Amino acid sequence: MKVLSVVGARPNFMKVAPFIHEIQRHNEANEKLVDHILVHTGQHYDPLMSDIFFERLGIPRPDHNLNIGSGGHGVQLGQTMIAFDELLQEVKPDWVVVIGDVNATLSCSVIAKRHQIKVCHIESGLRSFDKRMPEEINRMVTDSISDLLLTPDTISSDNLRREGKPEESIKFVGNIMIDTLVKNVEQAKLLNTQEIIEANRFKNLSVVQSAIEENNFGLMTMHRPSNVDDRNVLLSIVETLENKICPKLSIVLPLHPRTEKQLKTFGLWERFTQISGLVLLNPIGYLELLKLNTEAKLFLSDSGGIQEECTYLGTPCITLRDSTERPVTLKEHGGVSVLVGNNMELVEKYFNDFLTKDRQPQKPALWDGNTAKRCLEAILSFQD
Ligand code: UD1
């Protein structure tokens, strides 16, 4: 059997790693081999956004790189489709496996179906019910045409049932990103926090940024259009960091290239980089962020994956979004995260609450480190 997996952007890499390792394990123990082909669309291309994850997570070099790079959504989606269409005329897999909800997920699933190739969607059924998010459209389109829908939790399976997806196409397999976390967390804990900070300090800053105390810092990431594409919203976040948060707790923030670009465009860069107590880093590797997350007092983020990692590690998480496709991570479902959108009063309120909270690690069903095994079993046992 020939299986082709697609990755495009950073959050895909930690999800494909355990799947590839599972195929390698399968091939060592079985005569019927799975021939695996890895395709990188090239949406994320900076070494710090891409190569470092391949190296550290033991992902083999992609067999094909479509080199799409940055661009508007139309350019990214369209160019990925053109390049993947050409590739599929050459490579004819039995399955195309797409992961998560980035642009590569949508483009490649659509083209695979045009070639009448079976599509498996790992991390299927997540819904924010907010179609302003590009990822929601990517998830909905991909799920509507995929043959095998592998879900991370039962809420996602129920979403698919409600949409009328055939029962036999839905399989609850658990959270594949947690496989990577389980495998790497002990190794990550051995890293040294100060060394991570010093090795990754943000390039070329004109101000000298403060040091952090061990176990006494918060973490932050942000890159979503809803937070960084509107000047007033971004300004309110900068002001909240400056006046309400950083005076009480140092915040370590690995900066996404999109956020850097927007801060500069909106003339907020100088002010932002001079916030006392804010420690800016370049985008950092998986193990490094994992180590910092095991120590952070709290996390402020608009990422999807970080809500899940915080849930597993028990780090209180303030999610700078109006909605989430991962409700299982919310406090009301037993998780650790609260949604605050762009409401800076709520950010301040939860920040003060969480400052004194202890970690409460949670393990939703099948977040057990064995999801990749169940994914491969579902593909191998699929009946047309
Ligand atoms: C993409 C995903 C998002 C995911 C995020 C993680 C979609 C629709 N969005 O958003 O779901 O949470 O990745 O990072 O697929 N850039 C670089 N170097 C890079 C990559 C990006 O400089 O290697 C800059 C470019 O200016 C680019 C911008 O970041 O225009 C945005 O990158 P893009 O890949 O379009 O989307 P993300 O915001 O990263």
Short mmCIF file of C-alpha atoms and ligand atoms in Angstrom, two decimals:
data_model
loop_
_atom_site.label_atom_id
_atom_site.label_comp_id
_atom_site.label_asym_id
_atom_site.label_seq_id
_atom_site.Cartn_x
_atom_site.Cartn_y
_atom_site.Cartn_z
CA MET A 1 0.00 0.00 0.00
CA LYS A 2 1.24 3.46 -0.90
CA VAL A 3 0.41 6.26 1.58
CA LEU A 4 1.23 9.90 0.86
CA SER A 5 1.14 12.35 3.81
CA VAL A 6 0.98 16.09 3.35
CA VAL A 7 2.41 18.77 5.65
CA GLY A 8 2.54 22.52 5.07
CA ALA A 9 2.80 24.60 8.20
CA ARG A 10 4.37 24.35 11.64
CA PRO A 11 1.44 22.75 13.51
CA ASN A 12 1.47 19.84 11.02
CA PHE A 13 4.99 18.74 11.83
CA MET A 14 4.43 17.53 15.40
CA LYS A 15 1.36 15.63 14.17
CA VAL A 16 2.98 13.83 11.24
CA ALA A 17 6.03 12.69 13.25
CA PRO A 18 4.30 9.93 15.27
CA PHE A 19 2.39 8.74 12.19
CA ILE A 20 5.64 8.29 10.22
CA HIS A 21 7.31 6.56 13.17
CA GLU A 22 4.32 4.20 13.40
CA ILE A 23 4.69 3.29 9.71
CA GLN A 24 8.39 2.61 10.30
CA ARG A 25 7.51 0.34 13.25
CA HIS A 26 4.87 -1.43 11.16
CA ASN A 27 7.35 -2.06 8.34
CA GLU A 28 9.91 -3.53 10.73
CA ALA A 29 7.36 -6.03 12.07
CA ASN A 30 5.31 -6.92 8.98
CA GLU A 31 5.85 -8.42 5.56
CA LYS A 32 3.13 -6.31 3.94
CA LEU A 33 4.97 -2.99 3.77
CA VAL A 34 3.49 0.48 3.75
CA ASP A 35 5.29 2.60 1.19
CA HIS A 36 5.27 6.15 2.64
CA ILE A 37 5.80 9.38 0.74
CA LEU A 38 6.08 12.70 2.56
CA VAL A 39 5.13 15.93 0.77
CA HIS A 40 5.87 19.41 2.22
CA THR A 41 3.91 22.15 0.47
CA GLY A 42 6.46 24.73 1.70
CA GLN A 43 3.85 27.09 3.24
CA HIS A 44 6.22 27.49 6.19
CA TYR A 45 9.77 27.73 4.88
CA ASP A 46 11.87 29.63 7.47
CA PRO A 47 14.38 27.22 9.04
CA LEU A 48 12.97 28.19 12.47
CA MET A 49 9.39 27.51 11.36
CA SER A 50 10.14 24.27 9.54
CA ASP A 51 13.60 22.59 9.34
CA ILE A 52 14.20 22.64 13.10
CA PHE A 53 11.03 20.54 13.64
CA PHE A 54 12.10 17.94 11.09
CA GLU A 55 15.52 17.63 12.75
CA ARG A 56 14.37 17.51 16.36
CA LEU A 57 11.32 15.30 15.86
CA GLY A 58 13.15 12.79 13.66
CA ILE A 59 10.96 13.40 10.61
CA PRO A 60 12.64 12.20 7.41
CA ARG A 61 13.36 14.79 4.72
CA PRO A 62 10.26 15.29 2.57
CA ASP A 63 10.30 13.28 -0.65
CA HIS A 64 8.80 16.28 -2.43
CA ASN A 65 8.74 19.99 -1.54
CA LEU A 66 6.21 22.07 -3.49
CA ASN A 67 7.96 25.32 -2.39
CA ILE A 68 4.75 27.37 -2.23
CA GLY A 69 5.97 29.94 0.32
CA SER A 70 4.03 32.97 1.55
CA GLY A 71 1.22 34.72 -0.25
CA GLY A 72 -2.45 35.57 0.08
CA HIS A 73 -4.86 32.70 0.70
CA GLY A 74 -5.84 32.49 -2.99
CA VAL A 75 -2.21 32.28 -4.07
CA GLN A 76 -1.34 29.68 -1.41
CA LEU A 77 -4.38 27.49 -2.00
CA GLY A 78 -4.20 27.79 -5.78
CA GLN A 79 -0.48 27.22 -6.17
CA THR A 80 -0.61 24.24 -3.82
CA MET A 81 -3.42 22.73 -5.88
CA ILE A 82 -1.53 23.20 -9.16
CA ALA A 83 1.69 21.72 -7.81
CA PHE A 84 -0.03 18.82 -6.00
CA ASP A 85 -2.08 18.01 -9.10
CA GLU A 86 1.14 17.68 -11.11
CA LEU A 87 2.70 15.52 -8.41
CA LEU A 88 -0.27 13.14 -8.28
CA GLN A 89 0.00 12.56 -12.01
CA GLU A 90 3.43 11.10 -11.29
CA VAL A 91 3.04 9.53 -7.83
CA LYS A 92 -0.11 7.48 -7.54
CA PRO A 93 -0.77 6.68 -3.87
CA ASP A 94 -3.64 4.57 -2.53
CA TRP A 95 -4.20 7.11 0.25
CA VAL A 96 -3.54 10.79 0.79
CA VAL A 97 -3.34 11.63 4.51
CA VAL A 98 -3.98 15.26 5.41
CA ILE A 99 -3.63 16.66 8.91
CA GLY A 100 -5.19 19.51 10.88
CA ASP A 101 -6.60 22.62 9.25
CA VAL A 102 -3.90 24.60 7.43
CA ASN A 103 -4.15 25.60 3.78
CA ALA A 104 -2.26 22.48 2.66
CA THR A 105 -5.00 20.34 4.26
CA LEU A 106 -7.72 21.84 2.08
CA SER A 107 -5.78 22.13 -1.21
CA CYS A 108 -4.37 18.63 -1.15
CA SER A 109 -7.57 16.87 -0.03
CA VAL A 110 -9.54 18.49 -2.87
CA ILE A 111 -6.96 17.56 -5.51
CA ALA A 112 -6.59 14.00 -4.16
CA LYS A 113 -10.33 13.46 -4.56
CA ARG A 114 -10.15 14.85 -8.12
CA HIS A 115 -7.71 11.99 -8.77
CA GLN A 116 -10.14 9.59 -7.05
CA ILE A 117 -7.61 8.80 -4.36
CA LYS A 118 -8.87 7.95 -0.87
CA VAL A 119 -8.35 10.73 1.67
CA CYS A 120 -7.81 10.27 5.40
CA HIS A 121 -8.16 13.38 7.60
CA ILE A 122 -6.29 13.20 10.90
CA GLU A 123 -7.74 15.64 13.48
CA SER A 124 -11.15 15.57 11.87
CA GLY A 125 -14.41 17.00 13.25
CA LEU A 126 -13.04 20.02 15.14
CA ARG A 127 -15.43 22.96 14.76
CA SER A 128 -15.24 26.52 16.10
CA PHE A 129 -18.55 27.35 14.34
CA ASP A 130 -16.87 30.60 13.30
CA LYS A 131 -16.51 30.83 9.53
CA ARG A 132 -14.43 34.01 9.80
CA MET A 133 -11.50 31.72 10.65
CA PRO A 134 -9.79 30.40 7.51
CA GLU A 135 -9.05 27.17 9.40
CA GLU A 136 -12.79 26.51 9.96
CA ILE A 137 -13.37 26.54 6.20
CA ASN A 138 -10.35 24.28 5.70
CA ARG A 139 -11.73 21.81 8.27
CA MET A 140 -15.28 21.80 6.88
CA VAL A 141 -14.26 21.35 3.24
CA THR A 142 -11.74 18.63 4.05
CA ASP A 143 -14.19 16.70 6.23
CA SER A 144 -16.92 16.96 3.62
CA ILE A 145 -14.87 15.00 1.04
CA SER A 146 -12.62 12.72 3.13
CA ASP A 147 -13.21 8.96 3.19
CA LEU A 148 -11.80 8.36 6.66
CA LEU A 149 -12.42 10.88 9.45
CA LEU A 150 -10.10 10.31 12.43
CA THR A 151 -11.21 12.36 15.42
CA PRO A 152 -9.25 13.52 18.49
CA ASP A 153 -12.22 13.51 20.90
CA THR A 154 -15.86 12.48 21.10
CA ILE A 155 -17.16 16.04 20.70
CA SER A 156 -15.55 16.06 17.24
CA SER A 157 -17.11 12.69 16.36
CA ASP A 158 -20.51 14.07 17.35
CA ASN A 159 -19.97 17.17 15.18
CA LEU A 160 -19.42 14.90 12.18
CA ARG A 161 -22.51 12.81 12.99
CA ARG A 162 -24.57 15.99 13.24
CA GLU A 163 -23.34 16.95 9.78
CA GLY A 164 -24.56 13.59 8.48
CA LYS A 165 -21.19 11.95 7.82
CA PRO A 166 -21.52 8.15 7.43
CA GLU A 167 -20.94 6.37 10.73
CA GLU A 168 -18.46 3.93 9.17
CA SER A 169 -16.19 6.81 8.06
CA ILE A 170 -15.85 8.24 11.61
CA LYS A 171 -13.22 6.78 13.96
CA PHE A 172 -12.35 8.21 17.37
CA VAL A 173 -8.58 7.68 17.62
CA GLY A 174 -7.44 10.33 20.15
CA ASN A 175 -5.07 13.27 19.88
CA ILE A 176 -2.01 12.61 17.73
CA MET A 177 -0.16 15.73 18.91
CA ILE A 178 -0.25 14.31 22.42
CA ASP A 179 1.70 11.27 21.10
CA THR A 180 4.55 13.68 20.35
CA LEU A 181 4.20 15.37 23.72
CA VAL A 182 4.22 12.07 25.64
CA LYS A 183 7.27 10.89 23.72
CA ASN A 184 9.29 14.09 24.23
CA VAL A 185 8.30 15.59 27.55
CA GLU A 186 10.91 13.89 29.74
CA GLN A 187 13.70 14.78 27.33
CA ALA A 188 12.40 18.37 27.17
CA LYS A 189 12.48 18.66 30.96
CA LEU A 190 16.24 18.04 30.87
CA LEU A 191 16.81 21.25 28.91
CA ASN A 192 17.96 24.34 30.80
CA THR A 193 15.51 27.24 30.82
CA GLN A 194 18.14 30.00 30.98
CA GLU A 195 20.06 28.42 28.11
CA ILE A 196 16.90 28.28 26.00
CA ILE A 197 16.28 31.98 26.64
CA GLU A 198 19.86 33.02 25.89
CA ALA A 199 20.18 30.88 22.77
CA ASN A 200 16.95 32.17 21.26
CA ARG A 201 16.84 35.87 22.14
CA PHE A 202 15.20 37.88 19.40
CA LYS A 203 17.62 39.06 16.71
CA ASN A 204 18.85 42.68 16.55
CA LEU A 205 16.88 44.34 19.35
CA SER A 206 18.01 47.83 20.26
CA VAL A 207 17.10 47.38 23.94
CA VAL A 208 18.57 44.86 26.37
CA GLN A 209 15.72 42.72 27.65
CA SER A 210 15.44 41.47 31.19
CA ALA A 211 16.33 38.02 32.45
CA ILE A 212 13.70 35.68 33.85
CA GLU A 213 13.56 33.82 37.13
CA GLU A 214 13.21 30.04 36.99
CA ASN A 215 9.57 28.95 37.46
CA ASN A 216 8.45 32.56 37.66
CA PHE A 217 7.40 33.60 34.20
CA GLY A 218 4.45 33.38 31.84
CA LEU A 219 4.47 32.36 28.19
CA MET A 220 2.72 33.98 25.27
CA THR A 221 2.28 33.33 21.53
CA MET A 222 0.06 35.14 19.05
CA HIS A 223 -0.28 35.20 15.28
CA ARG A 224 -3.98 34.97 14.38
CA PRO A 225 -5.43 37.58 12.02
CA SER A 226 -8.07 38.40 14.68
CA ASN A 227 -5.29 39.62 17.01
CA VAL A 228 -2.60 40.99 14.73
CA ASP A 229 -4.31 42.32 11.60
CA ASP A 230 -6.27 45.19 13.24
CA ARG A 231 -4.16 48.05 14.64
CA ASN A 232 -6.56 48.88 17.50
CA VAL A 233 -6.70 45.29 18.68
CA LEU A 234 -2.93 44.87 18.50
CA LEU A 235 -2.46 48.19 20.31
CA SER A 236 -4.79 47.08 23.12
CA ILE A 237 -2.75 43.89 23.54
CA VAL A 238 0.51 45.90 23.64
CA GLU A 239 -0.99 48.26 26.26
CA THR A 240 -2.24 45.37 28.40
CA LEU A 241 1.18 43.73 28.37
CA GLU A 242 2.85 47.04 29.18
CA ASN A 243 0.53 48.18 32.00
CA LYS A 244 -1.22 45.14 33.48
CA ILE A 245 0.77 41.99 32.87
CA CYS A 246 4.52 42.51 32.54
CA PRO A 247 4.75 44.70 35.70
CA LYS A 248 3.59 41.62 37.68
CA LEU A 249 5.11 38.70 35.77
CA SER A 250 7.84 38.42 33.12
CA ILE A 251 6.40 37.14 29.85
CA VAL A 252 8.45 35.07 27.40
CA LEU A 253 7.13 35.50 23.86
CA PRO A 254 8.56 33.59 20.86
CA LEU A 255 7.52 35.86 18.00
CA HIS A 256 5.73 34.59 14.89
CA PRO A 257 6.99 36.28 11.66
CA ARG A 258 3.48 37.49 10.85
CA THR A 259 3.19 39.30 14.21
CA GLU A 260 6.58 40.94 13.77
CA LYS A 261 5.52 42.16 10.33
CA GLN A 262 2.22 43.59 11.61
CA LEU A 263 3.77 45.36 14.63
CA LYS A 264 6.19 47.08 12.25
CA THR A 265 3.44 47.95 9.74
CA PHE A 266 1.32 49.55 12.48
CA GLY A 267 4.24 51.55 13.96
CA LEU A 268 4.07 49.64 17.27
CA TRP A 269 7.42 47.87 17.09
CA GLU A 270 9.55 50.25 19.17
CA ARG A 271 6.97 50.48 21.94
CA PHE A 272 6.43 46.72 21.98
CA THR A 273 10.12 45.81 22.17
CA GLN A 274 10.68 48.26 25.02
CA ILE A 275 8.09 46.76 27.38
CA SER A 276 9.93 46.03 30.60
CA GLY A 277 9.52 42.38 31.62
CA LEU A 278 8.73 41.19 28.09
CA VAL A 279 11.34 38.73 26.81
CA LEU A 280 11.13 38.32 23.04
CA LEU A 281 12.50 35.20 21.41
CA ASN A 282 12.81 34.01 17.81
CA PRO A 283 10.36 31.23 16.93
CA ILE A 284 11.63 28.32 19.05
CA GLY A 285 11.77 24.57 18.59
CA TYR A 286 9.27 22.04 19.86
CA LEU A 287 11.31 20.72 22.79
CA GLU A 288 12.23 24.24 23.90
CA LEU A 289 8.61 25.42 24.02
CA LEU A 290 7.57 22.21 25.73
CA LYS A 291 10.20 22.73 28.44
CA LEU A 292 9.10 26.34 29.01
CA ASN A 293 5.46 25.19 29.14
CA THR A 294 6.26 22.69 31.91
CA GLU A 295 7.50 25.62 34.03
CA ALA A 296 5.33 28.58 33.05
CA LYS A 297 2.87 29.94 35.59
CA LEU A 298 0.36 30.57 32.80
CA PHE A 299 0.09 30.82 29.02
CA LEU A 300 -1.52 33.56 26.90
CA SER A 301 -2.10 32.33 23.35
CA ASP A 302 -4.31 32.30 20.28
CA SER A 303 -2.98 28.94 19.06
CA GLY A 304 -5.12 25.80 18.89
CA GLY A 305 -2.41 23.27 19.72
CA ILE A 306 -1.20 25.21 22.74
CA GLN A 307 -4.64 24.96 24.36
CA GLU A 308 -4.21 21.18 24.11
CA GLU A 309 -0.63 21.09 25.36
CA CYS A 310 -1.61 23.31 28.31
CA THR A 311 -4.51 20.96 29.10
CA TYR A 312 -2.21 17.93 29.21
CA LEU A 313 0.45 19.76 31.24
CA GLY A 314 -2.03 21.64 33.43
CA THR A 315 -0.77 25.14 32.57
CA PRO A 316 -3.60 27.69 33.07
CA CYS A 317 -4.29 29.09 29.58
CA ILE A 318 -5.83 32.43 28.57
CA THR A 319 -6.98 31.98 25.00
CA LEU A 320 -7.09 35.22 23.01
CA ARG A 321 -9.96 34.08 20.79
CA ASP A 322 -13.77 34.34 20.72
CA SER A 323 -14.25 30.69 19.91
CA THR A 324 -12.34 27.45 19.91
CA GLU A 325 -12.56 24.32 17.78
CA ARG A 326 -11.13 22.46 20.79
CA PRO A 327 -13.84 22.79 23.48
CA VAL A 328 -12.42 19.80 25.33
CA THR A 329 -9.62 22.15 26.48
CA LEU A 330 -12.03 24.62 28.10
CA LYS A 331 -12.53 24.81 31.85
CA GLU A 332 -16.24 23.97 31.51
CA HIS A 333 -15.26 20.65 29.86
CA GLY A 334 -12.62 19.87 32.47
CA GLY A 335 -9.70 21.57 30.67
CA VAL A 336 -7.57 24.56 31.70
CA SER A 337 -8.37 27.22 29.12
CA VAL A 338 -10.69 30.25 29.11
CA LEU A 339 -11.77 32.18 26.02
CA VAL A 340 -11.32 35.94 26.34
CA GLY A 341 -11.39 37.14 22.70
CA ASN A 342 -10.08 40.71 22.47
CA ASN A 343 -11.56 41.72 25.83
CA MET A 344 -8.57 43.09 27.73
CA GLU A 345 -10.53 43.42 30.99
CA LEU A 346 -11.10 39.67 30.90
CA VAL A 347 -7.43 39.09 30.08
CA GLU A 348 -6.48 41.07 33.18
CA LYS A 349 -9.06 39.34 35.36
CA TYR A 350 -7.97 35.80 34.43
CA PHE A 351 -4.29 36.77 34.53
CA ASN A 352 -4.71 37.84 38.18
CA ASP A 353 -6.76 34.71 38.96
CA PHE A 354 -4.28 32.35 37.33
CA LEU A 355 -1.22 33.90 38.99
CA THR A 356 -2.00 31.98 42.15
CA LYS A 357 -3.40 28.77 40.58
CA ASP A 358 -1.63 25.42 40.74
CA ARG A 359 -1.19 23.20 37.72
CA GLN A 360 -4.03 20.74 37.14
CA PRO A 361 -3.01 18.33 34.36
CA GLN A 362 -5.92 16.72 32.50
CA LYS A 363 -6.02 13.70 30.22
CA PRO A 364 -9.12 13.57 28.00
CA ALA A 365 -9.99 10.10 26.68
CA LEU A 366 -7.40 8.54 24.32
CA TRP A 367 -4.86 11.32 24.84
CA ASP A 368 -2.55 8.44 25.68
CA GLY A 369 0.38 8.49 23.27
CA ASN A 370 -1.03 5.70 21.07
CA THR A 371 -3.11 7.68 18.59
CA ALA A 372 -0.76 7.21 15.60
CA LYS A 373 -1.08 3.43 16.02
CA ARG A 374 -4.87 3.72 15.87
CA CYS A 375 -4.63 6.01 12.81
CA LEU A 376 -2.56 3.49 10.87
CA GLU A 377 -4.79 0.60 11.95
CA ALA A 378 -7.85 2.52 10.71
CA ILE A 379 -6.24 3.05 7.29
CA LEU A 380 -5.05 -0.56 6.99
CA SER A 381 -8.44 -1.99 7.95
CA PHE A 382 -10.54 0.43 5.86
CA GLN A 383 -13.16 -1.32 3.70
CA ASP A 384 -14.29 0.46 0.53
C1 UD1 B 1 -0.67 29.19 9.43
C2 UD1 B 1 -2.01 28.45 9.55
C3 UD1 B 1 -2.51 28.53 10.99
C4 UD1 B 1 -1.46 28.04 11.98
C5 UD1 B 1 -0.17 28.82 11.74
C6 UD1 B 1 0.94 28.38 12.66
C7 UD1 B 1 -3.45 28.54 7.56
C8 UD1 B 1 -4.69 29.10 6.99
N1 UD1 B 1 -3.04 29.05 8.73
O1 UD1 B 1 -0.88 30.56 9.71
O2 UD1 B 1 -3.65 27.71 11.12
O3 UD1 B 1 -1.91 28.26 13.30
O4 UD1 B 1 0.23 28.61 10.38
O5 UD1 B 1 2.07 29.16 12.44
O6 UD1 B 1 -2.86 27.66 6.96
N2 UD1 B 1 6.07 33.71 7.37
C9 UD1 B 1 7.44 33.75 7.33
N3 UD1 B 1 8.11 32.56 7.31
C10 UD1 B 1 7.48 31.36 7.29
C11 UD1 B 1 6.07 31.35 7.31
C12 UD1 B 1 5.39 32.52 7.37
O7 UD1 B 1 8.04 34.81 7.34
O8 UD1 B 1 8.15 30.31 7.27
C13 UD1 B 1 5.33 34.98 7.43
C14 UD1 B 1 5.01 35.53 6.07
O9 UD1 B 1 5.06 36.91 6.15
C15 UD1 B 1 3.59 35.10 5.84
C16 UD1 B 1 3.02 35.16 7.24
O10 UD1 B 1 4.10 34.79 8.10
O11 UD1 B 1 2.92 35.90 4.92
C17 UD1 B 1 1.85 34.27 7.48
O12 UD1 B 1 2.18 32.91 7.16
P1 UD1 B 1 1.04 31.91 6.63
O13 UD1 B 1 1.67 30.59 6.36
O14 UD1 B 1 0.26 32.54 5.53
O15 UD1 B 1 0.02 31.79 7.82
P2 UD1 B 1 0.22 31.66 9.40
O16 UD1 B 1 -0.24 32.94 10.00
O17 UD1 B 1 1.59 31.18 9.76
#
